[in-house]
Short mmCIF file of C-alpha atoms and ligand atoms in Angstrom, two decimals:
data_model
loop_
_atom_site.label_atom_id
_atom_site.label_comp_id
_atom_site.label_asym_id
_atom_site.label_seq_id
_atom_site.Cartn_x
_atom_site.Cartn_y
_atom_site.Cartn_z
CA UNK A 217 0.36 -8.51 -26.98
CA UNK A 218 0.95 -5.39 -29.56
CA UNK A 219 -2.30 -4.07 -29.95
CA UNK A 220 -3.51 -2.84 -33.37
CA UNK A 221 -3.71 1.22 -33.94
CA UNK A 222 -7.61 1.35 -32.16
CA UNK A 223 -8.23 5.33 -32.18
CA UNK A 224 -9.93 5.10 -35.97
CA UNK A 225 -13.67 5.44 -35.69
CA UNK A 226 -16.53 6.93 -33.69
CA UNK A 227 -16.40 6.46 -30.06
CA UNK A 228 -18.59 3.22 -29.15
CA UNK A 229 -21.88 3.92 -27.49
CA UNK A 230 -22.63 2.43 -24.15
CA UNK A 231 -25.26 1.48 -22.33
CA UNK A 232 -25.20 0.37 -18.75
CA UNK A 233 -27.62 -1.64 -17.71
CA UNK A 234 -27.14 -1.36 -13.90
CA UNK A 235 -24.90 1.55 -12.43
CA UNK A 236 -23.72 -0.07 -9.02
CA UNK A 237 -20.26 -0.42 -7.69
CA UNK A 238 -18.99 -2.23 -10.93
CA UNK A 239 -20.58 -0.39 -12.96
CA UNK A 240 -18.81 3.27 -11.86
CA UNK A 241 -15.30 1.21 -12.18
CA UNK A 242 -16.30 0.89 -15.62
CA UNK A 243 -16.99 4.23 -15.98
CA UNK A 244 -14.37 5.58 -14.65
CA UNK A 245 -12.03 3.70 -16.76
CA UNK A 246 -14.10 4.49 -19.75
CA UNK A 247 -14.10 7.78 -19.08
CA UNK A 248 -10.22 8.13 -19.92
CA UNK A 249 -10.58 7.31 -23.13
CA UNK A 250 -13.09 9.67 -24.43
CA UNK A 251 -11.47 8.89 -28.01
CA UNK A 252 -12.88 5.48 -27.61
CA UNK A 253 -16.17 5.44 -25.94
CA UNK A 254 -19.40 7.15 -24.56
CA UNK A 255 -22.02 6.65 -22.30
CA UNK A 256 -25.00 7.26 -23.76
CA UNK A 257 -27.44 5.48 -21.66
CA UNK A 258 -27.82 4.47 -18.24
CA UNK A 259 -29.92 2.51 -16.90
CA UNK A 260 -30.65 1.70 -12.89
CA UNK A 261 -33.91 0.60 -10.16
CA UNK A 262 -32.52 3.22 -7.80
CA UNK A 263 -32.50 6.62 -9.08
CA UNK A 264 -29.26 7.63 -6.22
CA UNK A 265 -27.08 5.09 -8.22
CA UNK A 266 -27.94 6.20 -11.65
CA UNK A 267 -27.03 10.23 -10.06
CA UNK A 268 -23.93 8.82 -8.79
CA UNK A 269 -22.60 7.42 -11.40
CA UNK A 270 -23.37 10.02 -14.01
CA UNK A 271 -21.34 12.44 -11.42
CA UNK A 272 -18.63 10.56 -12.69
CA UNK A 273 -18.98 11.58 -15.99
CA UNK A 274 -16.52 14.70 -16.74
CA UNK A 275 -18.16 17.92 -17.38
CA UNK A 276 -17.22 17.40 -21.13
CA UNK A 277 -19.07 14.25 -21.60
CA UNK A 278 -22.68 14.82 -23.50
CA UNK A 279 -25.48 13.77 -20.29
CA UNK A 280 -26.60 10.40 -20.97
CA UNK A 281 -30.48 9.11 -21.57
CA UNK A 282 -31.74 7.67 -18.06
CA UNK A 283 -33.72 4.80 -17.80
CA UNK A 284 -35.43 3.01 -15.00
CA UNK A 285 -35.94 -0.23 -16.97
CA UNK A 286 -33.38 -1.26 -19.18
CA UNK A 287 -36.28 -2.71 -21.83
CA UNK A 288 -36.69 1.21 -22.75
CA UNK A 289 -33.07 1.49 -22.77
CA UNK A 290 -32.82 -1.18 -25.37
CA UNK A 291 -36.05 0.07 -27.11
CA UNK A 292 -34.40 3.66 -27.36
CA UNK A 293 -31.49 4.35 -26.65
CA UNK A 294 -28.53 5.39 -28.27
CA UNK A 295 -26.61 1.90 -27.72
CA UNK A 296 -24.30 -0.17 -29.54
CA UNK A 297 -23.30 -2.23 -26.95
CA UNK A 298 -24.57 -2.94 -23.28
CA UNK A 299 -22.50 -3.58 -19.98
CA UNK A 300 -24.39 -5.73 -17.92
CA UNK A 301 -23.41 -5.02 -13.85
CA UNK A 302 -26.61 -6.09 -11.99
CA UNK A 303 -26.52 -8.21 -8.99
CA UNK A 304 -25.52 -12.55 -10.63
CA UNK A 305 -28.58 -13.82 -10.68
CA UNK A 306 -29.95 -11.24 -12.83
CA UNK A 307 -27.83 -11.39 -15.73
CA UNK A 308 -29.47 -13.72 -17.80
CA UNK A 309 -32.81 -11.69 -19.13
CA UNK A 310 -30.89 -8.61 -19.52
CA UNK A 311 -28.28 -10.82 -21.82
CA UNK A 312 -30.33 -12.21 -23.68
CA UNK A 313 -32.71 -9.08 -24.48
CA UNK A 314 -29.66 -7.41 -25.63
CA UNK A 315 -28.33 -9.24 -28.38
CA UNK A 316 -32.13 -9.69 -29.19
CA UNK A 317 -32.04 -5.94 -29.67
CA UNK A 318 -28.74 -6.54 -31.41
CA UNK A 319 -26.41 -5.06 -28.69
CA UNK A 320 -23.34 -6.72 -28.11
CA UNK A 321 -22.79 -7.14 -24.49
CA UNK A 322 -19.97 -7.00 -22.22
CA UNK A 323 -21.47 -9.07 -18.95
CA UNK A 324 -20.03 -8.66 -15.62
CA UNK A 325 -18.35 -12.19 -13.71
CA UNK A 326 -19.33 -14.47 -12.22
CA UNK A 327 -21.52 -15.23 -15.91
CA UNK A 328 -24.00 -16.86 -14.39
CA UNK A 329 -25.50 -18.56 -10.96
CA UNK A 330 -26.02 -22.14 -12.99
CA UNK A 331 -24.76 -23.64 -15.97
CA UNK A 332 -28.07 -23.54 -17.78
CA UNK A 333 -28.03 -19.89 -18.00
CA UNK A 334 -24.85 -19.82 -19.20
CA UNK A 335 -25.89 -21.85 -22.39
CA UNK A 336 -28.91 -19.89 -22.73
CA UNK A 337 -26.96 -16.80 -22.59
CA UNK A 338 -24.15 -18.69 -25.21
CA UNK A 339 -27.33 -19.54 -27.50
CA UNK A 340 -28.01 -15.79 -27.90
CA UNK A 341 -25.08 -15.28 -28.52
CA UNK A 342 -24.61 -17.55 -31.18
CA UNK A 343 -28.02 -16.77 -33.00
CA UNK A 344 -27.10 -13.05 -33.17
CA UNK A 345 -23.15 -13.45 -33.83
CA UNK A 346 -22.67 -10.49 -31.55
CA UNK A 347 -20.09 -10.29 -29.24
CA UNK A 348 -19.87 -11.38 -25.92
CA UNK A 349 -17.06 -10.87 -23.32
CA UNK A 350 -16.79 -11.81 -20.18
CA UNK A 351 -15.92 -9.07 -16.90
CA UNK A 352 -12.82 -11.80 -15.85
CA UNK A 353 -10.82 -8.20 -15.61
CA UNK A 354 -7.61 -9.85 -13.97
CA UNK A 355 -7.19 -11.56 -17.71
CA UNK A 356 -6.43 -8.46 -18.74
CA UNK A 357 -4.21 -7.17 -16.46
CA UNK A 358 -0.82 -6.84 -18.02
CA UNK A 359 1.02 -8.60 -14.96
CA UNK A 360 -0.82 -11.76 -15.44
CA UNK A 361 -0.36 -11.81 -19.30
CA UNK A 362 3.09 -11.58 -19.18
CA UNK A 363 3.22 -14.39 -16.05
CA UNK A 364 0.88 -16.43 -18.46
CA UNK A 365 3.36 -16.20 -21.36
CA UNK A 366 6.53 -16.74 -19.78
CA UNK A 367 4.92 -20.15 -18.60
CA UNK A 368 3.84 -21.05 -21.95
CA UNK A 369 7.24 -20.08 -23.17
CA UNK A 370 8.15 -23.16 -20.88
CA UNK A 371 10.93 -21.00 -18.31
CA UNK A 372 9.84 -22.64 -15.19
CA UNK A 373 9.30 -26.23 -17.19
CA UNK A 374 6.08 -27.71 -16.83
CA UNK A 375 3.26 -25.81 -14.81
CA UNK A 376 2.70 -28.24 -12.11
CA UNK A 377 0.98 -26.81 -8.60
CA UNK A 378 -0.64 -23.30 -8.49
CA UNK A 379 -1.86 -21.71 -5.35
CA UNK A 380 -3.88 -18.45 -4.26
CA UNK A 381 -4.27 -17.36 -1.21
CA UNK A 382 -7.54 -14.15 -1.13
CA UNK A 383 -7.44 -12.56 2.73
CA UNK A 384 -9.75 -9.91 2.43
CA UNK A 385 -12.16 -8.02 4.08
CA UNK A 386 -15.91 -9.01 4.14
CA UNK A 387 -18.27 -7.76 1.20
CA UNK A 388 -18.71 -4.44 1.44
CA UNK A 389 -22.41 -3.15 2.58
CA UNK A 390 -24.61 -0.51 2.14
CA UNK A 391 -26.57 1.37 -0.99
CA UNK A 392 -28.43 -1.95 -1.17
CA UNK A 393 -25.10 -3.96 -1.67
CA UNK A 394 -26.03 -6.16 0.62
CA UNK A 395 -27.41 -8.78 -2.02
CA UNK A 396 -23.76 -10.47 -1.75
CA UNK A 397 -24.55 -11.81 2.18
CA UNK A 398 -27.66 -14.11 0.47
CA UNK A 399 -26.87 -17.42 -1.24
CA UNK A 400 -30.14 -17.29 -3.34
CA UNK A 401 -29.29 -13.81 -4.16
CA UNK A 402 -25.51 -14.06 -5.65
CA UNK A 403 -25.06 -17.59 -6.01
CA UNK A 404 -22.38 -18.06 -3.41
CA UNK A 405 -19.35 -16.57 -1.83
CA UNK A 406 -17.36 -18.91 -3.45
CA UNK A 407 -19.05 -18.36 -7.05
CA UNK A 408 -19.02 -14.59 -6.62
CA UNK A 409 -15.30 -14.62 -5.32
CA UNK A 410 -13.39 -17.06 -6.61
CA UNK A 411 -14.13 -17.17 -9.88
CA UNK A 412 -11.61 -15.46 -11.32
CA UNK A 413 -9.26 -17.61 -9.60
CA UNK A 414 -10.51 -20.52 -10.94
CA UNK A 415 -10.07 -19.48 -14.11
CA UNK A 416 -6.39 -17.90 -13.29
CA UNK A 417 -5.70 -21.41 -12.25
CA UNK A 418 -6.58 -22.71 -15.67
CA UNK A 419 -5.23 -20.01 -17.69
CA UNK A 420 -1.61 -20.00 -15.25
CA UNK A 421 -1.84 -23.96 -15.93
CA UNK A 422 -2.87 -24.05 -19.36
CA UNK A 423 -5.25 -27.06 -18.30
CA UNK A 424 -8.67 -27.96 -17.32
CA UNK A 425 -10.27 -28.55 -13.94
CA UNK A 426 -11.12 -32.21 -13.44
CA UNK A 427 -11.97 -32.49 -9.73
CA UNK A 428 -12.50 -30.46 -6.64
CA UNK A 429 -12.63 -30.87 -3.01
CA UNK A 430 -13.15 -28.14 -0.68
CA UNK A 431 -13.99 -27.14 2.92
CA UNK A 432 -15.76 -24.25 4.64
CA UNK A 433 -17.74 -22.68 6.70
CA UNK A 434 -18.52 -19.52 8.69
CA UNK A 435 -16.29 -18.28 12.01
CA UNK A 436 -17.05 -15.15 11.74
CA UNK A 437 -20.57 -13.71 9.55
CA UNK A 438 -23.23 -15.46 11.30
CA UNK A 439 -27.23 -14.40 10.72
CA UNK A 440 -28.24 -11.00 11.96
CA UNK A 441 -24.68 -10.25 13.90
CA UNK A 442 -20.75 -10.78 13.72
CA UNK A 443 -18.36 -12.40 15.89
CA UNK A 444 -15.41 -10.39 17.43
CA UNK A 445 -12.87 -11.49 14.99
CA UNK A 446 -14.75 -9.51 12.40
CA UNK A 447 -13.22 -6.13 11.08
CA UNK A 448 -15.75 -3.05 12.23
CA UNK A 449 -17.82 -2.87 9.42
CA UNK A 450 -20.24 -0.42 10.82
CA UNK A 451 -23.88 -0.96 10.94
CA UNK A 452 -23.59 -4.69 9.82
CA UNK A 453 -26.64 -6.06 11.68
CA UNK A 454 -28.47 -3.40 10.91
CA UNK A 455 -28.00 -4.00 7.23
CA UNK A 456 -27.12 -7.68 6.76
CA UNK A 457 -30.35 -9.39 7.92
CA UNK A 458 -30.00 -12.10 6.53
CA UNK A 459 -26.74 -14.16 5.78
CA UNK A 460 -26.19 -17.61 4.85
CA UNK A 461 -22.67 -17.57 2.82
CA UNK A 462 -19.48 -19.17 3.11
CA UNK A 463 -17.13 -16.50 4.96
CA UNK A 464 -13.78 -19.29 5.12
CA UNK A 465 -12.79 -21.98 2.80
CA UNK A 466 -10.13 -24.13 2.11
CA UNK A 467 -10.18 -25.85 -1.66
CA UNK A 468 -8.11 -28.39 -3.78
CA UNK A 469 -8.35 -28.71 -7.35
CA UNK A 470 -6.74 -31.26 -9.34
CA UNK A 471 -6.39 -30.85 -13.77
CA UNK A 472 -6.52 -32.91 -16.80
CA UNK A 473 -2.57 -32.43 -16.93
CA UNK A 474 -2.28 -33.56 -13.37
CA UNK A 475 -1.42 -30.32 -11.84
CA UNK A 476 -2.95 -29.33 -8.48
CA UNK A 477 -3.94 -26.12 -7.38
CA UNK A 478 -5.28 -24.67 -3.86
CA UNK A 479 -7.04 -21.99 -2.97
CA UNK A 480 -7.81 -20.43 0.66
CA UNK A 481 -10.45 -18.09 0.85
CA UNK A 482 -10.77 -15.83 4.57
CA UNK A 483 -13.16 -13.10 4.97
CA UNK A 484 -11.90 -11.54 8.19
CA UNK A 485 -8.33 -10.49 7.52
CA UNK A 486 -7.97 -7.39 5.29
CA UNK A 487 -5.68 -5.96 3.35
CA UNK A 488 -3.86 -8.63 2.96
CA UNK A 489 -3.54 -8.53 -0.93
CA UNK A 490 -4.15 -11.77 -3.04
CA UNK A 491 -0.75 -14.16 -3.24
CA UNK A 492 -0.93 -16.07 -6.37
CA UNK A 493 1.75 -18.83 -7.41
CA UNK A 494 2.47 -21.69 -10.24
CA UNK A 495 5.24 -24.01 -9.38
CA UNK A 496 6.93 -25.60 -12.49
CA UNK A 497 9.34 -28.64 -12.94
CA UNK A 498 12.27 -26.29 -13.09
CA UNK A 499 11.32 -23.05 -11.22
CA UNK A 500 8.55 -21.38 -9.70
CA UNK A 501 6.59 -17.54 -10.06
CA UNK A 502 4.80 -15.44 -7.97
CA UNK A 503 2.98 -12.10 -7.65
CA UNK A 504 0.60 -10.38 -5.43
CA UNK A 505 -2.77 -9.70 -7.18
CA UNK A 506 -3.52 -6.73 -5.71
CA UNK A 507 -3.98 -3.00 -7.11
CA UNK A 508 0.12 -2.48 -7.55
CA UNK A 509 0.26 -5.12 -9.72
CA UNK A 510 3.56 -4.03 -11.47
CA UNK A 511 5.55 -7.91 -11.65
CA UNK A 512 6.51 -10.88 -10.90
CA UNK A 513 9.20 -13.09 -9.32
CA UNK A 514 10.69 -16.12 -11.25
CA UNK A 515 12.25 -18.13 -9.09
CA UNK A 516 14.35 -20.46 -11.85
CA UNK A 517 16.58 -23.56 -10.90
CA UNK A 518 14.41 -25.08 -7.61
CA UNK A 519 17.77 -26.53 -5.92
CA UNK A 520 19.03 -22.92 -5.42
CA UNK A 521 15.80 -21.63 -3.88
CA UNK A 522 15.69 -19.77 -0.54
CA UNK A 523 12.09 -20.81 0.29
CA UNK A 524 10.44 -17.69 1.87
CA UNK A 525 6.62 -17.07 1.45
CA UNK A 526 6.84 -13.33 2.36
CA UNK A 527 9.99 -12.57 0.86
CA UNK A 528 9.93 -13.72 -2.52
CA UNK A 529 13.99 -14.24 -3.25
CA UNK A 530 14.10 -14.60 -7.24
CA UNK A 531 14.43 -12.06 -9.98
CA UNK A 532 11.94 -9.74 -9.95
CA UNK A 533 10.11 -9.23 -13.33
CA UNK A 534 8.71 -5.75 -13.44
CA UNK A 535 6.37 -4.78 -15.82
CA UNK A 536 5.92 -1.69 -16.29
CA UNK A 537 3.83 1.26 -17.26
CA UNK A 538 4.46 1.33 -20.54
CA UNK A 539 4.67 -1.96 -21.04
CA UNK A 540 1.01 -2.18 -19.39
CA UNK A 541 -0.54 -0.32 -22.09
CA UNK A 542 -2.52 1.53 -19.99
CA UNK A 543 -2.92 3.09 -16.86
CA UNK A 544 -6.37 1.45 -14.74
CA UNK A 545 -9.00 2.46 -12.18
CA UNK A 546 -9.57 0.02 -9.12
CA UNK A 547 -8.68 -3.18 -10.94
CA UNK A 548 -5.92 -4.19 -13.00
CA UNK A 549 -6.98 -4.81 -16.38
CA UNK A 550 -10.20 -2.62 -15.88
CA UNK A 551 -9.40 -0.59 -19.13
CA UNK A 552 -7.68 -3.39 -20.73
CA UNK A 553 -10.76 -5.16 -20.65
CA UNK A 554 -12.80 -2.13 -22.50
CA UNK A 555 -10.06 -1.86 -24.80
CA UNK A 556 -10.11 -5.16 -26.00
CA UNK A 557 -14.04 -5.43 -26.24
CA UNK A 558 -13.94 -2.18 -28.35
CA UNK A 559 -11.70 -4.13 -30.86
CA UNK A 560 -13.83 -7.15 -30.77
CA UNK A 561 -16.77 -5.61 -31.74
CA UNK A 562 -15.23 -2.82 -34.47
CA UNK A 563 -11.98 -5.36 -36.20
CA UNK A 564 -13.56 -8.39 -35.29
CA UNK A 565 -10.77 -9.22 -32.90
CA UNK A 566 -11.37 -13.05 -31.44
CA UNK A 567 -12.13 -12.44 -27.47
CA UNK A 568 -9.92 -13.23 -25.19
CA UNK A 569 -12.65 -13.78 -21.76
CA UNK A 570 -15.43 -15.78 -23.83
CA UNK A 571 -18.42 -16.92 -22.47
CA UNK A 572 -16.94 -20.50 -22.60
CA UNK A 573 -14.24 -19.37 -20.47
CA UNK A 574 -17.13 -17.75 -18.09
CA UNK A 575 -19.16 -20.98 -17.51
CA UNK A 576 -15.97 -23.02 -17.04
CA UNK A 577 -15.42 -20.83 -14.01
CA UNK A 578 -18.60 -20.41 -13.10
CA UNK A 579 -18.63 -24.48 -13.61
CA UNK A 580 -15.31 -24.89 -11.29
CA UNK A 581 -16.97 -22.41 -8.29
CA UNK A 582 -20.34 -24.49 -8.44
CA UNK A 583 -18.33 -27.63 -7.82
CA UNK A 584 -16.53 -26.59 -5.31
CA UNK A 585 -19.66 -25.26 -3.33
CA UNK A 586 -21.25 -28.80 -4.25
CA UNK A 587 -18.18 -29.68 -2.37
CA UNK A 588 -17.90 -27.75 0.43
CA UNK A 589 -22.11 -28.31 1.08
CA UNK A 590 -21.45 -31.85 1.35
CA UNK A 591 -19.03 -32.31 4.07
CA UNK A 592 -16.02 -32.24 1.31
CA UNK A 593 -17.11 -34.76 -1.03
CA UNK A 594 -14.69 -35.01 -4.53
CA UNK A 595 -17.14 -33.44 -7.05
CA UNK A 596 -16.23 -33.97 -10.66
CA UNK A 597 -16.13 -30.89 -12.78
CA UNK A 598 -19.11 -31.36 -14.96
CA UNK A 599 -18.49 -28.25 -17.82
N1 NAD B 936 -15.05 -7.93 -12.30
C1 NAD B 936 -14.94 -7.71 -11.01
O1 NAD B 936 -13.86 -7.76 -10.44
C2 NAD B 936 -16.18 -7.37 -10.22
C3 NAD B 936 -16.07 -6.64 -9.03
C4 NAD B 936 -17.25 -6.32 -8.36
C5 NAD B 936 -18.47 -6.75 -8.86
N2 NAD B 936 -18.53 -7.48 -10.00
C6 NAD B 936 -19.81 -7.99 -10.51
O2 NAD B 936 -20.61 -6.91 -10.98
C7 NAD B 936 -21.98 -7.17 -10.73
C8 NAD B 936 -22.56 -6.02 -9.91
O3 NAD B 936 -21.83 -5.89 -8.70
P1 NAD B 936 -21.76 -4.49 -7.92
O4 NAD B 936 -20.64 -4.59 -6.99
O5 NAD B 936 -21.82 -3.38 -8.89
O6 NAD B 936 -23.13 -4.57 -7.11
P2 NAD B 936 -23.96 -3.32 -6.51
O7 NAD B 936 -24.88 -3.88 -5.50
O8 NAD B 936 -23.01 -2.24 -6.12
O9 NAD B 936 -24.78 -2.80 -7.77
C9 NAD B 936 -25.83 -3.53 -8.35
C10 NAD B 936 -26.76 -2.53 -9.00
O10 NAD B 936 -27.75 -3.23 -9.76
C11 NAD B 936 -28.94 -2.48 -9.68
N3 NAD B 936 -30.06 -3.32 -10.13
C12 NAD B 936 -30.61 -4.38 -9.49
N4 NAD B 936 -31.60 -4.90 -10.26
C13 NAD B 936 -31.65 -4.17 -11.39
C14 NAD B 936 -32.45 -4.21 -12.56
N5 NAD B 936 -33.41 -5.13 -12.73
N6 NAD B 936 -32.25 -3.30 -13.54
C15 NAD B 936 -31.29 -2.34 -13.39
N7 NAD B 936 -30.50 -2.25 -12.30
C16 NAD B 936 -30.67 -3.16 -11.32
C17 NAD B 936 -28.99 -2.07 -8.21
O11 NAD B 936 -29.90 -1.03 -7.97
C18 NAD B 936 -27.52 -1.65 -8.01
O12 NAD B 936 -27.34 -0.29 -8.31
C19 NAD B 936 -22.04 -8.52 -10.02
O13 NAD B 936 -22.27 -9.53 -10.96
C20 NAD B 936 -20.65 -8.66 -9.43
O14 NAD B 936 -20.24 -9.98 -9.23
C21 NAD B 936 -17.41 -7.77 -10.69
#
């Protein structure tokens, strides 16, 4: 995508609602492009985030207004726009009071914990004709755009299985991140996780989720302690009192062009990177989502493939720096995504991660916990 000449204007003014672990990648990414945007208000509940993340800040940057509730941050602050990063069930007020108080609003993935949110949060929206974007950052890395086109250009025929395999380490805890270990508190594991995959799958596909069927459990975070097989994660029981999330899963999704797609989700085997696939009716591609993400193979003719999982054996599509755009902090697409909300909201530019495409995910990840909840039961996808 050649993107329009963006450095006319006044930097756009930001306020963060929330200034967590999200919220410093944004501001770190931010931060290189001082052309482009400011922080001019921050707003946190713990006073040792909100100093944390402003030490981010180069020296240059003008100190932004601090706020312990982000009503006085809408009230007065210097804000064109709002980046929402609090925990996923607490998304929806601070949504909505922003485009009340005429803020457009960049709001942080998964969009919501239930569907109704998400169309009170699309009814804002629509009754302020602000703009909304959604934080599904791997749409916006460059990697993934260019696997995405070169399937719609139809050079591996007709997108037909997808797969993804995420092998991480558990949540991370500490500085009260520990929110992620409580169903009622982020929704799910699955929700929190795998949304963006769900929506890769769709995007990768070009289709829609119909059905889902998926199985799960927990071998390894259990209430109050962890088994052996568990990375050392320090002071775990300590901090993790309570836990009642999915920690394994194995899911099937089937789409309304008859593709399948399967994900398998393991929190205790790190560093492992994310392996993400489509298999078409004349050749396949693949890529590993992690923080290198500079290519792709595309593996074309199927007859003359030397099937290796590891070792990838087609022509290896690179994509590089410049063709990136633009260099990112912790995720790929994590100044992409800025970059594109900036022209959104000064040209008008359509958005690319709408808040249609963040319920449908968030719609996908609810099914398959419906799923996986009862005993692997087909759950329609009800979006
Ligand atoms: N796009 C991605 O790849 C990605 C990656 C990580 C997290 N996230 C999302 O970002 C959001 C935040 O995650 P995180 O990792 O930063 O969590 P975190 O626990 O590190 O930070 C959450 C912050 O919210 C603050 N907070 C809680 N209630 C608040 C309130 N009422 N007003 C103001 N601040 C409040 C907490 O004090 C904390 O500083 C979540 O929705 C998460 O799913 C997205």
């Amino acid at each position: 995508m050649n993107r329009p000449d963006i450095t006319r204007g006044n930097p756009l003014k930001y306020g963060l609602i929330a200034c967590g672990d999200m919220a410093r990648t944004h501001v770190m990414n931010v931060a290189t492009r001082p052309d482009l945007f400011q922080v001019t208000a921050i707003c946190d509940i713990n006073n040792a985030q909100m100093d944390e993340l402003q030490n981010l800040l180069p020296p240059e940057h003008p100190t932004p207004k601090r706020y312990s509730n982000y009503k006085q941050l809408l009230d007065t602050g210097d804000v064109e726009a709002v980046i929402v990063s609090t925990p996923n069930t607490l998304h929806l007020e601070p949504v909505i009071d922003s485009f009340d108080a005429g803020k457009h609003v960049f709001c942080e993935k998964p969009f919501a914990v239930t569907l109704d949110e998400c169309d009170q949060m699309i009814a804002a929206r629509d009754r302020t004709g602000l703009v909304l974007q959604i934080g599904l950052v791997l749409r916006y890395a460059k990697t993934l755009q260019a696997m995405a086109n070169t399937i719609a250009q139809g050079q591996i025929g007709d997108p037909l299985m997808a797969w993804c395999h995420e092998f991480r380490a558990p949540f991370p805890i500490g500085q009260g991140r520990e929110w992620r270990y409580e169903k009622e508190k982020s929704g799910g594991a699955i929700l929190e996780k795998n949304c963006h995959h769900f929506d890769m799958f769709e995007w990768m596909l070009g289709a829609k989720t119909t059905c889902v069927q998926g199985f799960g459990g927990r071998h390894v975070v259990e209430n109050g302690k962890h088994l052996d097989a568990m990375p050392d994660v320090g002071e775990f029981e300590k901090l993790v009192k309570q836990n009642d999330i999915l920690d394994h899963a194995v899911i099937n999704l089937e789409f309304d062009t008859g593709a399948k797609a399967s994900l398998l989700l393991c929190f205790f085997a790190p560093n492992n990177g994310l392996p993400f696939g489509v298999l078409g009716s004349k050749g396949r591609m693949s890529t590993n989502v992690n923080r290198q993400l500079k290519g792709f193979f595309l593996h074309e003719n199927m007859r003359a493939l030397d099937y290796e999982d590891d070792i990838p054996s087609g022509e290896f599509i690179s994509v590089s720096e410049n063709q990136m755009g633009e260099d990112f902090i912790v995720h790929p697409g994590g100044l992409g995504q800025h970059l594109a909300f900036y022209e959104s909201v000064r040209m008008g530019t359509p958005v690319f991660c709408t808040a249609e495409i963040g319920k449908q995910s968030t719609a996908v990840a609810l099914a398959v916990q419906e799923s996986i909840y009862s005993g692997g039961t087909l759950v329609d996808v009800s979006s």
